[in-house]
Amino acid sequence: MAEGPPNVLFLHSHDTGRHLEPYGFPVATPNLQQLAAQGVLFRRAFCVVPTCSGSRAALLTGQVGHSNGMIGLAHRGFALRDYAQHLVHTLRDAGYWTGQIGEQHVARRPDLIGFDQVVPVPTTHAETVAPMAARLLGEIPRRPFFLAVGFNETHREFFAPSSAHDALYCRPAPGLPDGPETRADMAGFHASARALDQGVGTVLRALDELGLVEDTLVVYTTDHGIAFPGAKATLYDRGLGVALIARGPGGFLGGRVIDAMVSHLDLYPTMCALAGVPAPPFLQGRSLLPLVRREVDRLHDALFAEATYHAAYEPQRAVRTDRWKYIRRFGDRRLPVLANVDDGPSKDVLLAAGWGEREIAAEQLYDLVLDPDEGANLAADPGHAAVRAELAARLERWMRETGDPLLRGPVPAPPGAEINLPDQRSPSEPTVRVGPGGSA
């Protein structure tokens, strides 16, 4: 193994959650399973914003959305306050060559971010991106390097199920009723996940053939939970839980599974530690290295998460400990914001059953040990009043410490942004453009 900072190969996918073979789900992803068997799998890794741009921006700036400015979707007009806070700038200053290929979702134009090279691609599907990334690995002009490779899978629209057998016998996504529509919907996710895994395998084989394995930290993760009702764009564990697998220098070896809670925010300071450079003062996470090296048994006793805009405005904040989850919804709306749920057969099944008229409590408290599916809200239970009050105070304290604008009232979208209205049923319905002062 060469001395000096390691190369970093950052592989990321869309809307995958933890629904992969290494996390025990019946989804054939042998390349990711092998990566886990060789490296370190974080069993309880979480994003901090369960939306596409917000999650990636948080990971790559080391800050939650209300701190870095990405409170909505980049392709709809939201942006970072300062693209110089992106990880690539810190790594470039440390001597890294930086490149990006495929999905990125942090800027309307990837050239705004600051990579040394952005490879244009006709699509961001794995079958296109993976072979191009494999070739790029052999053409990188110098080391160490940071190469971000983004795959569109497993974003909707899903691929068609690979066989009738899959559609007949697939188990629906968690929290959804068992029926032909929900089974077929999840079978489509499985087909997309297999395509993702094949793309990961193509890139990893190229890394091996080029003799770069020992000198390269491979990090695979996804942005947030799967694109099904009750997951993506929610603050339940089904929305915040992400796959996180790392293999390579720094102690990320041996086929280990770590159960301590970790956050996407922890990746930026980890990269700084491996590169041998000081962590910027704006970072809000902690390096994973003490945990990986068994110097500590936990990094966090609580994690915080938020959502402000996805397709539409739906402000929420949450705090999670090992035992408890507290979610607070802001504003007066109590019905689901359906435009924030990706369209698909599973959504149609719930809408037909009246899900769109089911009220959502302003405060939610869940016992994650006795109720891991977060189905029994204890916020109004007198027996849990002390827990609710302690977590509510802790959440408000975090919001104040991080300067959350939601404490001052509704948070406007930036002028020029395109948003759906909360009463719309689908993100594909016509959007409205935000005018001066945040008016839609």
CSV table of C-alpha atoms in Angstrom, one decimal:
chain,number,residue,atom,x,y,z
A,1,MET,CA,0.0,0.0,0.0
A,2,ALA,CA,1.3,3.4,-1.0
A,3,GLU,CA,2.0,6.0,1.7
A,4,GLY,CA,0.0,9.2,1.8
A,5,PRO,CA,-3.7,10.0,1.5
A,6,PRO,CA,-5.9,7.3,-0.1
A,7,ASN,CA,-7.8,7.7,-3.3
A,8,VAL,CA,-11.5,7.9,-2.7
A,9,LEU,CA,-14.1,6.3,-5.0
A,10,PHE,CA,-17.5,7.6,-4.0
A,11,LEU,CA,-20.4,5.5,-5.4
A,12,HIS,CA,-23.9,6.7,-4.8
A,13,SER,CA,-27.4,5.7,-5.9
A,14,HIS,CA,-30.8,7.1,-5.9
A,15,ASP,CA,-33.6,6.3,-3.5
A,16,THR,CA,-32.2,2.9,-2.4
A,17,GLY,CA,-32.5,3.1,1.4
A,18,ARG,CA,-31.1,-0.1,2.9
A,19,HIS,CA,-33.1,-2.4,0.6
A,20,LEU,CA,-30.1,-4.5,-0.5
A,21,GLU,CA,-28.7,-7.9,0.1
A,22,PRO,CA,-26.1,-6.8,2.7
A,23,TYR,CA,-28.9,-5.5,4.9
A,24,GLY,CA,-30.9,-8.7,4.8
A,25,PHE,CA,-33.4,-7.9,2.1
A,26,PRO,CA,-34.2,-10.4,-0.6
A,27,VAL,CA,-32.6,-8.3,-3.4
A,28,ALA,CA,-29.8,-9.9,-5.3
A,29,THR,CA,-26.9,-7.5,-5.1
A,30,PRO,CA,-23.8,-9.7,-5.0
A,31,ASN,CA,-21.3,-6.9,-5.8
A,32,LEU,CA,-22.5,-4.8,-2.9
A,33,GLN,CA,-22.6,-7.9,-0.7
A,34,GLN,CA,-18.9,-8.6,-1.6
A,35,LEU,CA,-18.0,-5.0,-0.9
A,36,ALA,CA,-19.6,-5.4,2.6
A,37,ALA,CA,-17.9,-8.7,3.2
A,38,GLN,CA,-14.5,-7.1,2.5
A,39,GLY,CA,-15.1,-3.8,4.2
A,40,VAL,CA,-17.3,-2.2,6.9
A,41,LEU,CA,-21.1,-2.0,6.8
A,42,PHE,CA,-22.8,0.6,9.0
A,43,ARG,CA,-26.1,-1.0,10.0
A,44,ARG,CA,-27.6,2.2,11.4
A,45,ALA,CA,-26.5,4.9,9.1
A,46,PHE,CA,-28.9,7.8,8.4
A,47,CYS,CA,-29.2,10.8,6.1
A,48,VAL,CA,-30.1,14.1,7.6
A,49,VAL,CA,-32.5,15.3,4.9
A,50,PRO,CA,-34.6,12.6,3.2
A,51,THR,CA,-34.8,14.3,-0.2
A,52,CYS,CA,-32.6,14.0,-3.2
A,53,SER,CA,-30.7,17.3,-3.2
A,54,GLY,CA,-30.9,17.9,0.5
A,55,SER,CA,-29.3,14.6,1.4
A,56,ARG,CA,-26.4,14.8,-1.0
A,57,ALA,CA,-25.8,18.5,-0.2
A,58,ALA,CA,-25.6,17.6,3.5
A,59,LEU,CA,-23.2,14.8,3.0
A,60,LEU,CA,-20.9,16.8,0.7
A,61,THR,CA,-20.9,20.0,2.8
A,62,GLY,CA,-21.1,18.3,6.2
A,63,GLN,CA,-24.0,20.5,7.2
A,64,VAL,CA,-27.8,20.1,7.4
A,65,GLY,CA,-30.0,21.7,4.8
A,66,HIS,CA,-30.9,24.9,6.7
A,67,SER,CA,-27.2,25.5,7.3
A,68,ASN,CA,-25.9,24.9,3.8
A,69,GLY,CA,-28.9,26.4,2.1
A,70,MET,CA,-30.2,23.4,0.2
A,71,ILE,CA,-33.7,23.2,1.5
A,72,GLY,CA,-35.3,22.0,-1.7
A,73,LEU,CA,-34.3,20.4,-5.0
A,74,ALA,CA,-31.4,21.7,-7.1
A,75,HIS,CA,-33.1,21.1,-10.4
A,76,ARG,CA,-36.0,23.1,-9.2
A,77,GLY,CA,-34.0,26.2,-8.4
A,78,PHE,CA,-32.6,25.6,-4.9
A,79,ALA,CA,-28.9,25.9,-4.3
A,80,LEU,CA,-26.1,25.8,-1.8
A,81,ARG,CA,-25.2,29.1,-0.2
A,82,ASP,CA,-21.5,28.6,-0.9
A,83,TYR,CA,-20.3,25.9,-3.3
A,84,ALA,CA,-16.8,26.5,-1.9
A,85,GLN,CA,-17.9,24.5,1.1
A,86,HIS,CA,-18.3,21.4,-1.0
A,87,LEU,CA,-15.9,18.5,-0.1
A,88,VAL,CA,-14.1,18.7,-3.4
A,89,HIS,CA,-12.6,22.1,-2.5
A,90,THR,CA,-11.1,20.8,0.7
A,91,LEU,CA,-9.7,17.8,-1.1
A,92,ARG,CA,-8.3,19.8,-4.0
A,93,ASP,CA,-6.6,22.1,-1.5
A,94,ALA,CA,-5.1,18.8,0.0
A,95,GLY,CA,-3.7,17.9,-3.4
A,96,TYR,CA,-6.5,15.6,-4.7
A,97,TRP,CA,-7.6,15.5,-8.3
A,98,THR,CA,-11.4,15.5,-8.3
A,99,GLY,CA,-13.9,14.2,-10.8
A,100,GLN,CA,-17.6,13.5,-11.2
A,101,ILE,CA,-19.6,11.3,-13.5
A,102,GLY,CA,-23.3,10.5,-13.6
A,103,GLU,CA,-25.9,11.7,-11.1
A,104,GLN,CA,-25.0,14.6,-8.8
A,105,HIS,CA,-28.2,16.5,-7.8
A,106,VAL,CA,-26.4,19.3,-5.9
A,107,ALA,CA,-26.3,22.0,-8.6
A,108,ARG,CA,-28.3,22.7,-11.7
A,109,ARG,CA,-25.0,22.7,-13.6
A,110,PRO,CA,-22.3,20.4,-12.3
A,111,ASP,CA,-19.6,22.8,-13.4
A,112,LEU,CA,-20.7,25.1,-10.6
A,113,ILE,CA,-19.5,22.7,-7.9
A,114,GLY,CA,-15.7,22.9,-8.6
A,115,PHE,CA,-14.6,19.4,-9.8
A,116,ASP,CA,-11.4,19.3,-11.9
A,117,GLN,CA,-13.3,17.2,-14.4
A,118,VAL,CA,-17.0,16.6,-15.0
A,119,VAL,CA,-17.7,13.9,-17.6
A,120,PRO,CA,-20.8,14.5,-19.6
A,121,VAL,CA,-23.1,11.5,-19.9
A,122,PRO,CA,-26.2,10.9,-22.1
A,123,THR,CA,-28.0,9.3,-19.2
A,124,THR,CA,-27.2,8.6,-15.6
A,125,HIS,CA,-28.3,5.0,-15.7
A,126,ALA,CA,-25.8,2.4,-14.5
A,127,GLU,CA,-25.4,0.7,-17.9
A,128,THR,CA,-24.1,4.1,-19.3
A,129,VAL,CA,-22.3,5.5,-16.3
A,130,ALA,CA,-20.4,2.4,-15.1
A,131,PRO,CA,-18.4,1.6,-18.2
A,132,MET,CA,-17.5,5.3,-18.6
A,133,ALA,CA,-16.4,5.5,-15.0
A,134,ALA,CA,-14.3,2.4,-15.5
A,135,ARG,CA,-12.5,4.0,-18.4
A,136,LEU,CA,-12.1,7.2,-16.5
A,137,LEU,CA,-10.3,5.4,-13.6
A,138,GLY,CA,-7.6,4.5,-16.1
A,139,GLU,CA,-7.2,8.0,-17.3
A,140,ILE,CA,-7.1,10.0,-14.1
A,141,PRO,CA,-4.0,12.3,-14.4
A,142,ARG,CA,-2.7,12.1,-10.9
A,143,ARG,CA,-3.2,10.7,-7.4
A,144,PRO,CA,-4.6,10.9,-4.9
A,145,PHE,CA,-8.0,11.3,-6.5
A,146,PHE,CA,-11.6,11.7,-5.5
A,147,LEU,CA,-14.0,10.3,-8.1
A,148,ALA,CA,-17.8,10.6,-7.5
A,149,VAL,CA,-19.9,8.1,-9.5
A,150,GLY,CA,-23.6,8.6,-9.4
A,151,PHE,CA,-26.2,6.1,-10.6
A,152,ASN,CA,-29.9,7.0,-11.3
A,153,GLU,CA,-31.1,3.6,-10.1
A,154,THR,CA,-33.2,3.0,-8.0
A,155,HIS,CA,-35.1,6.1,-8.8
A,156,ARG,CA,-38.6,5.8,-10.3
A,157,GLU,CA,-39.5,4.9,-13.0
A,158,PHE,CA,-38.3,1.4,-12.0
A,159,PHE,CA,-37.2,-1.2,-14.5
A,160,ALA,CA,-39.8,-3.8,-15.5
A,161,PRO,CA,-39.7,-6.9,-13.2
A,162,SER,CA,-37.2,-9.4,-14.7
A,163,SER,CA,-39.8,-12.2,-14.7
A,164,ALA,CA,-43.4,-12.9,-13.9
A,165,HIS,CA,-42.2,-15.0,-11.0
A,166,ASP,CA,-40.7,-11.9,-9.4
A,167,ALA,CA,-43.9,-9.9,-9.7
A,168,LEU,CA,-46.0,-12.8,-8.3
A,169,TYR,CA,-43.9,-13.6,-5.3
A,170,CYS,CA,-42.1,-10.4,-4.3
A,171,ARG,CA,-42.9,-9.1,-0.8
A,172,PRO,CA,-44.3,-5.5,-0.9
A,173,ALA,CA,-42.3,-2.6,0.5
A,174,PRO,CA,-42.4,-2.3,4.3
A,175,GLY,CA,-45.6,-0.7,5.7
A,176,LEU,CA,-47.7,-1.4,2.6
A,177,PRO,CA,-50.5,-3.9,2.1
A,178,ASP,CA,-49.9,-7.1,0.3
A,179,GLY,CA,-51.6,-7.2,-3.1
A,180,PRO,CA,-50.7,-7.7,-6.8
A,181,GLU,CA,-50.0,-4.0,-7.4
A,182,THR,CA,-47.7,-3.5,-4.4
A,183,ARG,CA,-45.9,-6.8,-5.1
A,184,ALA,CA,-45.3,-5.8,-8.7
A,185,ASP,CA,-44.2,-2.4,-7.7
A,186,MET,CA,-41.5,-3.8,-5.4
A,187,ALA,CA,-40.5,-6.3,-8.0
A,188,GLY,CA,-39.7,-3.3,-10.2
A,189,PHE,CA,-37.5,-1.9,-7.5
A,190,HIS,CA,-35.7,-5.2,-7.3
A,191,ALA,CA,-35.0,-5.1,-11.0
A,192,SER,CA,-33.5,-1.6,-10.7
A,193,ALA,CA,-31.4,-2.6,-7.7
A,194,ARG,CA,-29.9,-5.5,-9.7
A,195,ALA,CA,-29.0,-3.0,-12.5
A,196,LEU,CA,-27.4,-0.7,-9.8
A,197,ASP,CA,-25.4,-3.6,-8.5
A,198,GLN,CA,-24.1,-4.6,-11.9
A,199,GLY,CA,-22.9,-1.0,-12.4
A,200,VAL,CA,-21.1,-1.1,-9.0
A,201,GLY,CA,-19.5,-4.4,-10.1
A,202,THR,CA,-18.2,-2.9,-13.3
A,203,VAL,CA,-16.5,0.0,-11.5
A,204,LEU,CA,-15.1,-2.2,-8.8
A,205,ARG,CA,-13.6,-4.7,-11.3
A,206,ALA,CA,-11.9,-1.8,-13.1
A,207,LEU,CA,-10.4,-0.6,-9.8
A,208,ASP,CA,-9.0,-4.1,-9.3
A,209,GLU,CA,-7.7,-4.5,-12.8
A,210,LEU,CA,-5.9,-1.2,-12.5
A,211,GLY,CA,-4.2,-2.3,-9.3
A,212,LEU,CA,-5.8,0.5,-7.3
A,213,VAL,CA,-7.7,-1.5,-4.6
A,214,GLU,CA,-5.2,-1.2,-1.8
A,215,ASP,CA,-4.8,2.5,-2.2
A,216,THR,CA,-8.5,3.4,-2.6
A,217,LEU,CA,-11.2,3.9,-0.1
A,218,VAL,CA,-14.5,2.9,-1.7
A,219,VAL,CA,-17.6,4.4,-0.2
A,220,TYR,CA,-21.0,3.3,-1.3
A,221,THR,CA,-24.2,5.0,0.0
A,222,THR,CA,-27.5,6.3,-1.2
A,223,ASP,CA,-29.4,9.6,-0.6
A,224,HIS,CA,-32.4,8.4,1.5
A,225,GLY,CA,-35.1,5.8,1.7
A,226,ILE,CA,-36.9,4.1,-1.1
A,227,ALA,CA,-39.5,5.9,-3.2
A,228,PHE,CA,-42.6,4.4,-1.6
A,229,PRO,CA,-45.2,5.9,0.6
A,230,GLY,CA,-44.0,6.3,4.2
A,231,ALA,CA,-40.3,6.3,3.2
A,232,LYS,CA,-38.7,8.9,1.0
A,233,ALA,CA,-39.3,12.5,2.1
A,234,THR,CA,-40.4,11.4,5.5
A,235,LEU,CA,-38.5,11.5,8.9
A,236,TYR,CA,-39.4,7.9,9.7
A,237,ASP,CA,-36.5,5.5,9.7
A,238,ARG,CA,-37.8,4.2,6.4
A,239,GLY,CA,-37.0,7.7,5.0
A,240,LEU,CA,-33.8,8.5,6.9
A,241,GLY,CA,-32.1,5.0,6.9
A,242,VAL,CA,-29.4,4.6,4.3
A,243,ALA,CA,-27.0,2.0,3.2
A,244,LEU,CA,-23.4,2.9,4.0
A,245,ILE,CA,-20.5,0.5,3.1
A,246,ALA,CA,-16.8,1.5,3.1
A,247,ARG,CA,-13.8,-0.6,2.1
A,248,GLY,CA,-10.1,0.4,2.1
A,249,PRO,CA,-7.5,2.4,4.0
A,250,GLY,CA,-8.2,3.8,7.4
A,251,GLY,CA,-9.4,0.5,9.0
A,252,PHE,CA,-12.4,-0.1,6.7
A,253,LEU,CA,-11.6,-3.8,6.2
A,254,GLY,CA,-12.5,-7.2,7.6
A,255,GLY,CA,-16.2,-7.7,6.8
A,256,ARG,CA,-17.3,-5.9,10.0
A,257,VAL,CA,-20.8,-4.7,10.9
A,258,ILE,CA,-21.1,-1.6,13.1
A,259,ASP,CA,-24.4,-1.0,14.9
A,260,ALA,CA,-23.7,2.4,16.3
A,261,MET,CA,-25.7,5.3,14.9
A,262,VAL,CA,-23.8,7.3,12.3
A,263,SER,CA,-24.8,10.1,9.9
A,264,HIS,CA,-24.0,11.2,6.4
A,265,LEU,CA,-22.5,14.3,8.1
A,266,ASP,CA,-19.7,12.1,9.4
A,267,LEU,CA,-18.3,11.3,6.0
A,268,TYR,CA,-16.8,14.8,5.4
A,269,PRO,CA,-14.7,14.9,8.6
A,270,THR,CA,-13.7,11.3,7.9
A,271,MET,CA,-12.3,12.3,4.5
A,272,CYS,CA,-10.4,15.2,6.1
A,273,ALA,CA,-8.8,12.9,8.7
A,274,LEU,CA,-7.7,10.4,6.0
A,275,ALA,CA,-6.4,13.3,3.8
A,276,GLY,CA,-4.5,14.6,6.8
A,277,VAL,CA,-6.1,18.1,6.7
A,278,PRO,CA,-8.0,20.1,9.3
A,279,ALA,CA,-11.7,19.7,9.2
A,280,PRO,CA,-13.4,23.0,8.3
A,281,PRO,CA,-15.1,24.8,11.2
A,282,PHE,CA,-18.5,24.6,9.6
A,283,LEU,CA,-18.8,20.8,9.7
A,284,GLN,CA,-21.5,19.3,11.9
A,285,GLY,CA,-20.5,15.7,12.0
A,286,ARG,CA,-17.7,13.6,13.5
A,287,SER,CA,-15.0,11.4,11.9
A,288,LEU,CA,-15.9,7.7,11.7
A,289,LEU,CA,-12.3,6.7,12.3
A,290,PRO,CA,-12.4,6.4,16.1
A,291,LEU,CA,-15.5,4.2,15.7
A,292,VAL,CA,-13.9,2.1,13.0
A,293,ARG,CA,-10.7,1.7,14.9
A,294,ARG,CA,-12.6,0.6,18.0
A,295,GLU,CA,-11.4,3.6,20.0
A,296,VAL,CA,-15.0,4.5,20.9
A,297,ASP,CA,-18.2,2.4,20.8
A,298,ARG,CA,-20.4,5.3,19.7
A,299,LEU,CA,-20.2,8.7,18.0
A,300,HIS,CA,-23.6,10.1,18.8
A,301,ASP,CA,-26.2,9.8,21.4
A,302,ALA,CA,-28.7,11.6,19.2
A,303,LEU,CA,-29.1,12.5,15.5
A,304,PHE,CA,-31.2,15.3,14.0
A,305,ALA,CA,-33.0,15.4,10.7
A,306,GLU,CA,-35.1,17.8,8.7
A,307,ALA,CA,-37.3,18.3,5.6
A,308,THR,CA,-38.5,21.6,4.3
A,309,TYR,CA,-39.2,21.4,0.6
A,310,HIS,CA,-39.3,18.4,-1.6
A,311,ALA,CA,-41.7,18.9,-4.5
A,312,ALA,CA,-43.8,21.0,-2.1
A,313,TYR,CA,-43.4,22.7,1.2
A,314,GLU,CA,-43.7,20.3,4.2
A,315,PRO,CA,-41.6,21.6,7.1
A,316,GLN,CA,-40.6,18.9,9.6
A,317,ARG,CA,-37.8,18.3,12.1
A,318,ALA,CA,-36.8,15.3,14.1
A,319,VAL,CA,-34.4,14.0,16.8
A,320,ARG,CA,-33.5,10.3,17.0
A,321,THR,CA,-31.8,8.5,19.9
A,322,ASP,CA,-31.1,4.7,20.2
A,323,ARG,CA,-34.5,4.3,21.9
A,324,TRP,CA,-36.7,7.2,20.8
A,325,LYS,CA,-37.8,9.2,17.7
A,326,TYR,CA,-39.5,12.6,18.1
A,327,ILE,CA,-40.9,14.3,15.0
A,328,ARG,CA,-42.5,17.8,14.9
A,329,ARG,CA,-44.4,19.1,11.9
A,330,PHE,CA,-44.6,22.8,11.6
A,331,GLY,CA,-47.5,24.9,10.2
A,332,ASP,CA,-51.2,24.2,10.2
A,333,ARG,CA,-51.5,21.5,7.6
A,334,ARG,CA,-52.4,18.0,8.9
A,335,LEU,CA,-53.1,16.1,5.7
A,336,PRO,CA,-50.4,14.3,3.8
A,337,VAL,CA,-48.6,16.4,1.2
A,338,LEU,CA,-49.1,14.0,-1.7
A,339,ALA,CA,-46.9,15.8,-4.2
A,340,ASN,CA,-44.0,14.8,-2.0
A,341,VAL,CA,-44.7,11.1,-2.6
A,342,ASP,CA,-43.4,9.8,-5.9
A,343,ASP,CA,-46.2,8.4,-8.1
A,344,GLY,CA,-46.5,4.7,-8.5
A,345,PRO,CA,-48.8,1.7,-8.0
A,346,SER,CA,-48.3,1.6,-4.3
A,347,LYS,CA,-49.3,5.2,-3.9
A,348,ASP,CA,-52.4,4.5,-6.0
A,349,VAL,CA,-53.5,1.7,-3.7
A,350,LEU,CA,-53.3,3.9,-0.6
A,351,LEU,CA,-55.0,6.8,-2.3
A,352,ALA,CA,-57.9,4.6,-3.3
A,353,ALA,CA,-58.3,3.6,0.4
A,354,GLY,CA,-58.5,7.2,1.5
A,355,TRP,CA,-55.0,7.7,2.7
A,356,GLY,CA,-54.9,11.3,1.4
A,357,GLU,CA,-57.6,12.2,4.0
A,358,ARG,CA,-55.8,10.7,7.0
A,359,GLU,CA,-54.6,13.4,9.3
A,360,ILE,CA,-51.0,13.4,10.6
A,361,ALA,CA,-50.3,14.5,14.1
A,362,ALA,CA,-48.2,17.7,14.7
A,363,GLU,CA,-46.1,15.8,17.2
A,364,GLN,CA,-45.0,12.2,17.0
A,365,LEU,CA,-43.1,10.1,19.5
A,366,TYR,CA,-42.0,6.5,18.8
A,367,ASP,CA,-40.4,3.8,20.9
A,368,LEU,CA,-37.9,2.4,18.4
A,369,VAL,CA,-37.3,-0.7,20.5
A,370,LEU,CA,-40.9,-1.8,21.1
A,371,ASP,CA,-42.2,-0.2,17.9
A,372,PRO,CA,-39.5,-0.2,15.3
A,373,ASP,CA,-42.0,0.4,12.5
A,374,GLU,CA,-43.0,3.7,14.1
A,375,GLY,CA,-46.7,2.8,14.0
A,376,ALA,CA,-47.9,3.8,17.5
A,377,ASN,CA,-47.6,7.5,18.2
A,378,LEU,CA,-47.0,8.1,21.9
A,379,ALA,CA,-46.8,11.9,21.9
A,380,ALA,CA,-50.2,12.3,23.6
A,381,ASP,CA,-49.7,9.5,26.1
A,382,PRO,CA,-49.4,10.9,29.6
A,383,GLY,CA,-47.1,8.0,30.5
A,384,HIS,CA,-44.5,9.3,28.0
A,385,ALA,CA,-44.9,13.0,28.6
A,386,ALA,CA,-41.5,13.4,30.2
A,387,VAL,CA,-39.8,11.7,27.2
A,388,ARG,CA,-41.7,13.9,24.7
A,389,ALA,CA,-40.9,17.1,26.6
A,390,GLU,CA,-37.2,16.2,26.9
A,391,LEU,CA,-36.9,15.4,23.2
A,392,ALA,CA,-38.9,18.4,22.1
A,393,ALA,CA,-36.6,20.7,24.1
A,394,ARG,CA,-33.6,18.9,22.7
A,395,LEU,CA,-34.8,19.4,19.2
A,396,GLU,CA,-35.6,23.1,19.7
A,397,ARG,CA,-32.2,23.6,21.3
A,398,TRP,CA,-30.5,22.1,18.2
A,399,MET,CA,-32.6,24.3,15.9
A,400,ARG,CA,-31.5,27.4,17.8
A,401,GLU,CA,-27.9,26.4,17.9
A,402,THR,CA,-27.9,25.8,14.2
A,403,GLY,CA,-29.9,28.9,13.3
A,404,ASP,CA,-32.9,27.1,11.8
A,405,PRO,CA,-35.1,29.8,10.1
A,406,LEU,CA,-38.1,27.6,10.8
A,407,LEU,CA,-38.2,28.9,14.3
A,408,ARG,CA,-39.1,32.3,12.9
A,409,GLY,CA,-42.0,31.1,10.9
A,410,PRO,CA,-42.6,29.7,7.4
A,411,VAL,CA,-39.5,29.4,5.2
A,412,PRO,CA,-39.8,30.9,1.8
A,413,ALA,CA,-38.4,29.3,-1.3
A,414,PRO,CA,-35.8,31.3,-3.2
A,415,PRO,CA,-37.0,33.5,-6.1
A,416,GLY,CA,-37.2,31.6,-9.3
A,417,ALA,CA,-37.7,28.2,-7.7
A,418,GLU,CA,-40.3,25.9,-9.0
A,419,ILE,CA,-42.5,24.2,-6.5
A,420,ASN,CA,-45.7,22.2,-6.3
A,421,LEU,CA,-48.5,23.3,-4.0
A,422,PRO,CA,-49.3,21.3,-0.9
A,423,ASP,CA,-52.8,20.4,-2.1
A,424,GLN,CA,-51.6,18.9,-5.4
A,425,ARG,CA,-51.7,15.1,-5.6
A,426,SER,CA,-48.6,14.5,-7.8
A,427,PRO,CA,-45.1,16.0,-8.3
A,428,SER,CA,-45.8,15.8,-12.0
A,429,GLU,CA,-48.6,18.4,-11.8
A,430,PRO,CA,-47.8,21.9,-13.1
A,431,THR,CA,-45.5,23.8,-10.8
A,432,VAL,CA,-45.5,27.4,-9.8
A,433,ARG,CA,-42.5,29.7,-10.0
A,434,VAL,CA,-41.6,31.5,-6.8
A,435,GLY,CA,-41.5,35.3,-7.2
A,436,PRO,CA,-39.7,38.0,-5.3
A,437,GLY,CA,-40.1,37.7,-1.5
A,438,GLY,CA,-40.9,34.0,-1.7
A,439,SER,CA,-44.5,34.4,-3.0
A,440,ALA,CA,-45.8,31.5,-5.3
